[in-house]
Coordinates of C-alpha atoms in Angstrom, one line a residue:
M19 CA 76.9 103.7 97.1
A20 CA 75.3 106.8 98.6
F21 CA 76.2 110.4 98.0
F22 CA 76.1 113.1 100.7
L23 CA 75.9 116.8 100.3
D24 CA 78.7 117.3 102.8
F25 CA 80.1 120.7 102.2
R26 CA 79.5 124.1 100.7
S27 CA 82.3 125.4 98.5
G28 CA 83.2 128.4 96.4
S29 CA 86.0 129.0 94.0
D30 CA 89.4 129.4 95.6
P31 CA 90.5 133.0 95.7
T32 CA 93.7 134.6 94.8
P33 CA 95.7 136.0 97.7
G34 CA 93.7 138.9 99.3
E35 CA 90.4 138.1 97.7
S36 CA 87.3 137.1 99.6
M37 CA 85.6 133.8 99.1
E38 CA 83.1 133.5 96.3
P39 CA 79.5 132.4 97.0
A40 CA 79.4 128.8 98.3
Q41 CA 77.9 125.9 96.4
E42 CA 77.0 122.4 97.5
F43 CA 79.0 119.4 96.2
Q44 CA 78.6 115.7 96.6
I45 CA 81.2 113.6 98.4
P46 CA 81.1 109.9 97.5
K47 CA 80.8 107.6 100.5
K48 CA 79.5 104.1 100.8
T49 CA 76.9 103.6 103.5
I50 CA 76.6 100.3 105.3
R51 CA 73.2 99.9 106.8
L52 CA 73.1 97.4 109.6
T53 CA 70.2 95.4 110.8
D54 CA 70.1 97.1 114.2
G55 CA 69.5 100.5 112.5
T56 CA 73.1 101.7 112.7
E57 CA 74.6 103.3 109.6
Y58 CA 78.3 103.5 108.9
N59 CA 79.9 105.6 106.1
T60 CA 83.1 104.3 104.7
Y61 CA 85.9 106.1 102.8
Y62 CA 85.0 105.4 99.2
T63 CA 87.5 105.2 96.3
E64 CA 85.3 104.0 93.4
G65 CA 83.4 107.2 92.9
A66 CA 81.8 107.8 89.5
L67 CA 83.4 104.6 88.2
S68 CA 81.1 102.5 90.2
D69 CA 78.2 103.1 87.9
Q70 CA 80.2 102.5 84.7
S71 CA 80.1 99.4 82.5
P72 CA 83.0 98.3 80.2
S73 CA 81.1 99.5 77.2
D74 CA 81.4 103.1 78.6
Y75 CA 85.2 103.1 79.0
K76 CA 85.8 105.1 75.8
N77 CA 83.5 107.9 77.0
G78 CA 85.2 108.2 80.4
I79 CA 83.7 109.4 83.6
F80 CA 82.3 112.9 84.5
P81 CA 85.0 115.6 84.8
F82 CA 83.6 117.2 87.9
R83 CA 86.7 119.4 88.6
K84 CA 86.4 121.0 85.2
E85 CA 85.0 124.3 86.4
W86 CA 87.4 124.7 89.2
I87 CA 90.3 124.3 86.8
R88 CA 88.8 126.5 84.1
K89 CA 88.6 129.5 86.6
R90 CA 92.3 129.1 87.4
L91 CA 93.2 129.0 83.7
E92 CA 91.1 132.1 83.0
R93 CA 92.8 133.8 86.0
G94 CA 96.2 133.2 84.4
D95 CA 97.6 131.0 87.1
T96 CA 101.1 129.7 86.0
N97 CA 101.6 127.3 88.9
H98 CA 98.9 124.8 89.4
S99 CA 100.4 122.9 92.3
Q100 CA 98.3 122.6 95.4
M101 CA 101.4 123.6 97.4
Y102 CA 101.5 126.9 95.6
Y103 CA 98.0 127.7 96.7
A104 CA 98.5 126.4 100.2
K105 CA 101.6 128.5 100.8
N106 CA 99.7 131.6 99.7
G107 CA 97.0 130.9 102.3
I108 CA 94.4 129.6 99.8
I109 CA 92.1 126.7 100.7
T110 CA 91.3 125.3 97.3
E111 CA 88.2 123.4 96.3
E112 CA 90.3 120.2 96.3
M113 CA 91.5 120.9 99.8
R114 CA 88.0 121.3 101.1
Y115 CA 86.8 118.2 99.3
A116 CA 89.6 116.1 100.7
A117 CA 89.1 117.5 104.2
V118 CA 85.6 116.2 104.2
R119 CA 86.7 112.8 103.1
E120 CA 89.2 112.8 106.0
N121 CA 86.9 114.3 108.6
M122 CA 89.5 117.0 109.0
D123 CA 89.4 120.8 109.2
P124 CA 90.2 122.4 105.8
E125 CA 92.8 124.8 107.4
S126 CA 94.6 121.8 108.8
V127 CA 94.8 120.3 105.3
R128 CA 96.1 123.5 103.8
S129 CA 98.7 123.8 106.6
E130 CA 100.0 120.2 106.0
I131 CA 100.3 120.8 102.3
A132 CA 102.0 124.1 102.7
C133 CA 104.8 122.7 104.9
G134 CA 105.2 119.7 102.7
R135 CA 104.0 117.0 105.1
A136 CA 101.2 116.1 102.8
I137 CA 100.4 116.2 99.1
L138 CA 97.2 116.4 97.2
P139 CA 98.1 115.0 93.7
S140 CA 95.9 116.6 91.1
N141 CA 97.1 117.4 87.5
R142 CA 95.0 120.3 86.0
N143 CA 94.3 118.0 83.1
H144 CA 92.8 115.2 85.1
P145 CA 89.4 116.8 85.9
E146 CA 87.8 113.4 86.6
L147 CA 89.9 113.0 89.8
E148 CA 88.2 113.1 93.2
P149 CA 90.7 114.9 95.5
M150 CA 92.5 112.9 98.2
L151 CA 95.4 113.4 100.6
I152 CA 98.7 111.6 101.1
G153 CA 100.4 112.5 104.4
R154 CA 101.3 110.8 107.7
N155 CA 98.7 112.8 109.7
F156 CA 95.9 111.5 107.5
L157 CA 94.6 108.0 106.8
V158 CA 97.3 105.7 105.4
K159 CA 96.6 105.3 101.7
I160 CA 97.5 102.4 99.3
N161 CA 98.5 102.3 95.7
A162 CA 97.9 99.6 93.2
N163 CA 100.1 99.0 90.1
I164 CA 98.6 98.0 86.8
G165 CA 100.0 98.1 83.3
N166 CA 100.7 95.9 80.3
S167 CA 104.0 94.3 79.3
A168 CA 105.4 93.1 76.0
L169 CA 104.1 89.7 76.9
G170 CA 100.5 90.3 77.6
S171 CA 97.3 92.2 78.5
S172 CA 95.2 94.6 76.4
I173 CA 94.1 98.2 76.9
E174 CA 90.6 97.0 77.9
E175 CA 92.1 94.6 80.4
E176 CA 94.2 97.4 82.0
V177 CA 91.1 99.7 82.4
E178 CA 89.2 96.8 83.9
K179 CA 92.1 96.3 86.4
L180 CA 91.8 100.0 87.3
H181 CA 88.1 99.6 87.9
W182 CA 88.8 96.4 89.9
A183 CA 91.5 98.0 92.0
V184 CA 89.5 101.1 93.0
K185 CA 86.5 98.8 93.7
W186 CA 88.5 97.1 96.4
G187 CA 89.9 100.3 97.8
A188 CA 93.0 101.5 95.9
D189 CA 93.6 105.2 96.7
T190 CA 95.9 105.8 93.7
V191 CA 96.9 103.7 90.7
M192 CA 100.2 103.6 88.9
D193 CA 100.2 102.7 85.2
L194 CA 103.5 100.9 84.7
S195 CA 102.9 99.8 81.1
T196 CA 106.0 98.8 79.2
G197 CA 104.3 97.0 76.2
K198 CA 102.6 98.3 73.1
N199 CA 100.2 101.3 72.9
I200 CA 101.5 102.9 76.1
R201 CA 100.0 106.3 75.3
E202 CA 96.6 105.0 74.4
T203 CA 96.5 102.7 77.4
R204 CA 97.3 105.7 79.6
E205 CA 94.6 107.9 78.0
W206 CA 91.9 105.3 78.7
I207 CA 93.1 104.9 82.2
L208 CA 93.1 108.6 83.0
R209 CA 89.7 109.3 81.4
N210 CA 88.2 106.6 83.6
S211 CA 90.0 107.2 86.9
P212 CA 88.5 108.9 89.9
V213 CA 91.8 108.4 91.8
P214 CA 95.2 110.0 91.1
I215 CA 97.3 108.2 88.4
G216 CA 101.0 107.9 88.6
T217 CA 103.6 106.8 86.0
V218 CA 107.3 106.2 85.5
P219 CA 108.1 108.3 82.4
I220 CA 111.5 106.7 81.8
Y221 CA 109.6 103.6 80.6
Q222 CA 108.0 105.3 77.7
A223 CA 111.2 107.3 77.0
L224 CA 113.1 104.0 76.7
E225 CA 110.5 102.8 74.2
K226 CA 111.1 105.9 72.1
V227 CA 114.8 105.0 71.8
K228 CA 114.0 101.4 70.9
G229 CA 114.9 100.0 74.3
K230 CA 118.5 101.2 74.2
A231 CA 119.2 102.9 77.6
E232 CA 122.5 104.4 76.3
N233 CA 120.5 106.3 73.6
L234 CA 118.4 108.2 76.2
N235 CA 118.8 111.9 76.6
I236 CA 117.2 114.8 78.5
Q237 CA 115.2 116.0 75.5
V238 CA 113.6 112.6 74.9
F239 CA 112.7 112.5 78.6
L240 CA 111.3 116.0 78.7
D241 CA 109.2 115.4 75.6
T242 CA 107.8 112.3 77.3
L243 CA 107.2 114.2 80.5
E244 CA 105.3 116.9 78.7
E245 CA 103.2 114.4 76.8
Q246 CA 102.2 112.5 79.9
A247 CA 101.5 115.7 81.9
E248 CA 99.4 117.0 79.1
Q249 CA 97.3 113.9 79.3
G250 CA 96.7 114.4 83.0
V251 CA 99.1 112.2 84.9
D252 CA 99.0 113.3 88.6
Y253 CA 102.4 112.2 89.9
F254 CA 105.7 111.0 88.3
T255 CA 108.2 108.6 89.7
I256 CA 111.5 110.1 88.7
H257 CA 114.8 108.4 89.6
A258 CA 116.9 111.5 89.9
G259 CA 118.8 110.3 92.9
V260 CA 120.7 107.5 91.1
L261 CA 124.1 109.2 90.9
L262 CA 127.1 107.9 89.1
R263 CA 129.2 107.7 92.3
Y264 CA 126.6 105.5 94.1
I265 CA 126.5 102.7 91.4
P266 CA 129.8 101.0 92.5
W267 CA 128.3 100.5 96.0
T268 CA 125.7 98.1 94.5
V269 CA 128.2 95.8 92.9
N270 CA 128.6 93.5 96.0
R271 CA 124.9 93.4 96.7
V272 CA 123.1 90.0 96.6
T273 CA 120.5 91.3 94.1
G274 CA 122.2 94.4 92.7
I275 CA 119.8 97.1 91.4
V276 CA 116.3 95.9 91.3
S277 CA 114.4 99.0 90.3
R278 CA 113.7 99.1 86.5
G279 CA 114.1 102.8 86.4
G280 CA 117.2 102.7 88.6
S281 CA 118.8 100.1 86.4
I282 CA 118.0 102.0 83.2
L283 CA 119.6 105.1 84.5
A284 CA 122.6 103.3 86.0
K285 CA 123.3 101.7 82.6
W286 CA 123.1 105.2 81.0
C287 CA 125.5 106.6 83.5
L288 CA 128.1 103.9 83.0
A289 CA 127.7 103.9 79.2
H290 CA 128.6 107.6 79.1
H291 CA 130.5 107.9 82.3
K292 CA 128.4 111.0 83.1
E293 CA 126.1 112.1 85.9
N294 CA 122.4 111.1 85.7
F295 CA 120.8 113.5 83.3
L296 CA 117.6 113.6 85.5
Y297 CA 119.8 115.0 88.3
T298 CA 121.7 117.5 86.2
H299 CA 118.6 118.8 84.4
F300 CA 116.3 118.7 87.4
D301 CA 115.5 122.4 87.0
E302 CA 114.0 121.7 83.5
I303 CA 111.9 118.9 85.0
L304 CA 110.6 121.4 87.6
K305 CA 109.1 123.6 84.9
V306 CA 106.9 120.9 83.5
M307 CA 105.7 119.8 87.0
K308 CA 104.8 123.4 87.9
K309 CA 102.9 124.0 84.6
Y310 CA 100.5 121.2 85.1
G311 CA 100.5 120.8 88.9
V312 CA 102.1 117.3 88.7
S313 CA 103.5 116.0 92.0
F314 CA 106.9 114.3 92.4
S315 CA 107.3 110.7 93.6
L316 CA 111.0 110.8 93.9
G317 CA 112.0 107.2 93.0
D318 CA 114.3 105.0 95.1
G319 CA 116.2 103.5 92.2
L320 CA 118.8 101.9 94.6
R321 CA 116.3 100.3 96.9
P322 CA 117.2 96.9 98.4
G323 CA 115.8 93.9 96.5
S324 CA 116.7 91.4 99.2
I325 CA 116.9 91.2 103.0
A326 CA 120.7 91.0 102.7
D327 CA 120.9 94.4 101.0
A328 CA 118.6 96.4 103.4
N329 CA 119.7 99.7 104.8
D330 CA 123.0 99.7 103.0
K331 CA 125.3 102.6 101.9
A332 CA 123.8 102.9 98.4
Q333 CA 120.2 103.0 99.6
F334 CA 120.8 105.7 102.2
A335 CA 123.2 107.8 100.0
E336 CA 120.4 108.0 97.4
L337 CA 117.9 108.9 100.2
E338 CA 120.1 111.9 101.2
T339 CA 120.1 113.1 97.5
L340 CA 116.3 112.7 97.4
G341 CA 116.2 115.1 100.4
E342 CA 118.2 117.7 98.5
L343 CA 115.9 117.4 95.5
T344 CA 112.9 117.7 97.7
Q345 CA 114.0 121.1 98.8
L346 CA 114.6 122.2 95.2
A347 CA 111.1 121.2 94.3
W348 CA 109.6 122.9 97.4
N349 CA 111.5 126.1 96.4
E350 CA 109.2 126.1 93.3
D351 CA 106.1 125.1 95.3
I352 CA 105.9 121.6 93.8
Q353 CA 104.6 118.8 95.8
V354 CA 106.9 115.8 96.7
M355 CA 106.6 112.4 98.2
I356 CA 109.6 110.0 98.6
E357 CA 109.6 106.4 97.6
G358 CA 111.1 103.8 99.9
P359 CA 112.0 100.1 100.0
G360 CA 111.7 97.3 99.3
H361 CA 113.0 94.3 101.2
V362 CA 113.7 95.1 104.9
P363 CA 113.7 92.8 108.0
M364 CA 111.3 94.0 110.7
N365 CA 114.1 95.1 113.1
L366 CA 115.4 97.6 110.4
I367 CA 112.1 99.1 109.3
K368 CA 111.9 102.0 111.8
E369 CA 115.4 103.2 110.9
N370 CA 114.1 103.7 107.3
V371 CA 111.2 106.0 108.5
D372 CA 113.3 107.9 111.0
L373 CA 116.1 108.6 108.5
Q374 CA 113.6 109.5 105.7
M375 CA 111.9 112.0 107.9
K376 CA 115.2 113.6 108.9
L377 CA 116.8 113.7 105.4
C378 CA 113.6 114.6 103.5
Q379 CA 112.2 117.1 106.0
E380 CA 109.0 115.0 106.7
A381 CA 107.9 114.8 103.0
P382 CA 105.4 111.9 102.7
F383 CA 107.0 108.5 102.6
Y384 CA 105.6 106.0 100.0
T385 CA 107.0 102.5 100.3
L386 CA 106.8 99.2 98.4
G387 CA 105.9 96.9 101.3
P388 CA 108.5 96.4 102.6
L389 CA 108.8 92.6 102.3
V390 CA 110.1 91.2 105.6
T391 CA 111.5 87.9 104.3
D392 CA 112.5 86.6 100.8
I393 CA 111.4 83.0 101.2
A394 CA 107.7 83.1 100.1
P395 CA 107.2 83.6 96.4
G396 CA 103.5 83.3 95.7
Y397 CA 102.7 84.8 99.1
D398 CA 104.6 88.1 98.9
H399 CA 101.3 90.0 99.4
I400 CA 101.6 88.6 102.9
T401 CA 105.3 89.0 103.5
S402 CA 105.0 92.6 102.4
A403 CA 101.8 93.4 104.2
I404 CA 103.5 92.6 107.5
G405 CA 106.2 95.2 106.8
A406 CA 103.6 97.6 105.4
A407 CA 101.6 97.6 108.6
M408 CA 104.7 98.3 110.6
I409 CA 106.1 101.0 108.4
G410 CA 102.6 102.6 108.2
W411 CA 102.5 102.7 112.0
F412 CA 105.9 104.4 112.1
G413 CA 104.7 107.2 109.8
T414 CA 104.7 106.1 106.1
A415 CA 101.9 107.9 104.3
M416 CA 101.2 105.5 101.4
L417 CA 101.8 101.9 100.8
C418 CA 102.4 100.4 97.4
Y419 CA 100.7 97.1 97.2
V420 CA 102.4 93.8 96.3
T421 CA 100.4 91.0 94.7
P422 CA 100.8 87.2 95.1
K423 CA 102.5 87.3 91.6
E424 CA 105.3 89.5 92.7
H425 CA 108.7 88.2 91.4
L426 CA 106.7 85.6 89.4
G427 CA 104.7 87.3 86.6
L428 CA 102.2 89.9 85.5
P429 CA 99.2 90.0 88.0
D430 CA 95.7 89.3 86.8
K431 CA 92.4 90.6 88.3
E432 CA 92.3 88.2 91.2
D433 CA 96.0 89.0 92.0
V434 CA 95.1 92.7 92.1
K435 CA 92.2 92.0 94.5
Q436 CA 94.4 90.0 96.8
G437 CA 97.1 92.6 96.8
V438 CA 94.6 95.5 97.5
I439 CA 92.8 93.6 100.3
A440 CA 96.1 92.7 102.0
Y441 CA 97.2 96.3 101.9
K442 CA 93.8 97.7 103.1
I443 CA 94.3 95.5 106.1
A444 CA 97.8 96.8 106.6
A445 CA 96.8 100.4 106.2
H446 CA 93.9 100.1 108.6
A447 CA 96.1 98.3 111.2
A448 CA 98.5 101.2 110.9
D449 CA 95.7 103.7 111.4
L450 CA 94.6 101.9 114.5
A451 CA 98.1 101.8 115.9
K452 CA 98.5 105.5 115.3
G453 CA 95.2 106.2 117.0
H454 CA 93.7 107.9 114.0
P455 CA 90.4 109.5 114.9
G456 CA 87.5 107.2 113.9
A457 CA 89.7 104.3 112.8
I458 CA 88.4 102.0 115.5
E459 CA 84.7 102.6 114.8
R460 CA 84.4 99.9 112.1
D461 CA 86.2 97.4 114.3
N462 CA 83.8 98.1 117.2
L463 CA 80.8 97.7 115.0
L464 CA 82.0 94.4 113.5
S465 CA 82.9 93.1 117.0
K466 CA 79.5 94.0 118.3
A467 CA 77.8 92.3 115.4
R468 CA 80.0 89.2 115.9
F469 CA 79.1 89.0 119.6
E470 CA 75.4 89.5 118.8
F471 CA 75.5 86.9 116.0
R472 CA 74.4 89.3 113.3
W473 CA 76.0 87.4 110.5
E474 CA 74.8 89.6 107.6
D475 CA 76.2 92.7 109.4
Q476 CA 79.5 91.0 109.9
F477 CA 79.7 90.3 106.2
A478 CA 78.7 93.9 105.3
L479 CA 81.3 95.4 107.6
S480 CA 84.2 93.3 106.3
L481 CA 86.7 94.5 103.7
D482 CA 85.6 91.7 101.4
P483 CA 82.0 90.8 102.1
E484 CA 81.7 88.3 99.2
T485 CA 84.6 86.2 100.6
A486 CA 83.4 86.4 104.2
K487 CA 79.9 85.2 103.2
S488 CA 81.1 82.5 100.9
F489 CA 83.4 81.0 103.7
H490 CA 80.5 81.0 106.1
D491 CA 78.1 79.4 103.5
E492 CA 80.5 76.6 102.7
T493 CA 79.4 74.8 105.8
L494 CA 76.2 76.6 106.8
P495 CA 74.5 77.8 103.6
Q496 CA 70.9 77.7 104.9
D497 CA 69.2 81.1 105.5
G498 CA 68.4 80.1 109.1
M499 CA 72.1 79.9 109.8
K500 CA 72.4 83.7 109.3
T501 CA 70.7 84.1 112.8
A502 CA 72.3 81.0 114.4
H503 CA 74.3 81.6 117.6
F504 CA 77.2 79.6 116.4
C505 CA 79.3 78.8 113.4
S506 CA 80.8 75.6 112.1
M507 CA 84.1 76.2 114.0
C508 CA 82.6 75.5 117.5
G509 CA 79.0 74.3 116.8
P510 CA 76.0 75.0 119.0
H511 CA 77.4 73.6 122.3
F512 CA 81.0 75.0 122.4
C513 CA 80.6 78.6 121.2
S514 CA 82.3 80.8 123.7
M515 CA 80.3 83.9 122.8
N516 CA 77.0 82.0 123.2
L517 CA 78.1 80.6 126.5
T518 CA 79.0 84.2 127.6
H519 CA 75.5 85.3 126.7
E520 CA 74.1 82.5 128.8
L521 CA 76.4 83.4 131.7
R522 CA 75.3 87.1 131.5
T523 CA 71.7 86.0 131.5
F524 CA 72.3 83.8 134.5
T525 CA 74.1 86.6 136.3
E526 CA 71.4 89.1 135.7
E527 CA 68.7 86.7 136.8
K528 CA 70.5 85.9 140.0
R529 CA 71.5 89.6 140.4
M530 CA 75.1 88.5 141.1
P531 CA 77.6 91.3 141.9
E532 CA 80.3 92.1 139.3
T533 CA 83.0 91.0 141.8
L534 CA 82.6 87.9 144.0

């Protein structure tokens, strides 16, 4: 890893104030140095966590946003949302930092946040966070889910999964713990995370009422929300769009309600025959979000869990409600992204994006895949990455990864890696398709290295250098093979690229014209 002093920054002013004297800050980037002298700087998610060993986890990583936050608290700011500052014409430290990471103008970042097309999730109590952006006009991001269950994994293992996920490129991480020690697990994760952390608060609220959904109430939920916000959670998945009148529309589905949060709230609604308390008390939820600068990830509790249920009445009715809730949040200057499906065949994917943009006023879309077929348990990181690449191309801002264990069990470290890599591929493919500035540079460098048989450079530029090198070394492990003009696929006499080199040499020697 290399650090670059990429921008000069002062404290963000209140409206009408001038900028304070600038200071230099370090932006983490990984530099790949190639054998031909070229250097390539990659977007880097691991940050301060890269230098940490498991023995340091209880100490956490450096809280480098601490001073930025302290000045706002001393100033008496009551709304700590980045949207609040953006709407008031303020380019915050976080916006400038994220702008450098994206190679974008800070004013463009402020503008996108102000109009709701992008969010910069950053709880005031998560000073360890390195600011990043989620929005369709920026790089497509990916989220990795971790978390324990009642059947396995310790706190240490979950922190190690966090470390592992960001090592391979996760832009945010959601802690979906449902087992023991939820609070302590979350505290360890937050204190060690350079990326935004999201949660689904209804899980812990359910634990507080001994797993009885019908015993939930708004006070238990608000207490849980406050507790998690106080710890520093950056965004909350809240299933406030699961309305009582929508539940009957799921009865004839092949797979019913597959969202854990959605099913919990549906059960509560039916038990009491009342409207979802997250919907009826949304104004109270807004107060907590504003106080800590937490962002909404409005949950799709009625998302389709099978291809047969895609794009049905229940799914799109909930989406319309999420659009209404988005506007209520924006009225209070609170950032919002919208969660999406799920299981959707390729021919129906674009409809999801188009309708979400229309109903939710272009708030960032955050989707789970979608999986484009249901027939491949054990390979759903592939079935979903296909849909993820497509939906990212159409405008989705963040993709929630799926691991090979999806539908089968709790993922381990290797599953996390496989899921993250699959989704880094999907996100990058989407950036290429969108024509994002600079996205093609890495492809061009790797293709050039491939044509010039610079094997070590090919490994270094790949998303997973260790695997690329190990596959090459399975058949050609000798050091001399790292400069060979062939691989074991074609051998020395049938390599098309080597033959092309020979053809070009022959053409140059004979001074043949480009067209015959």
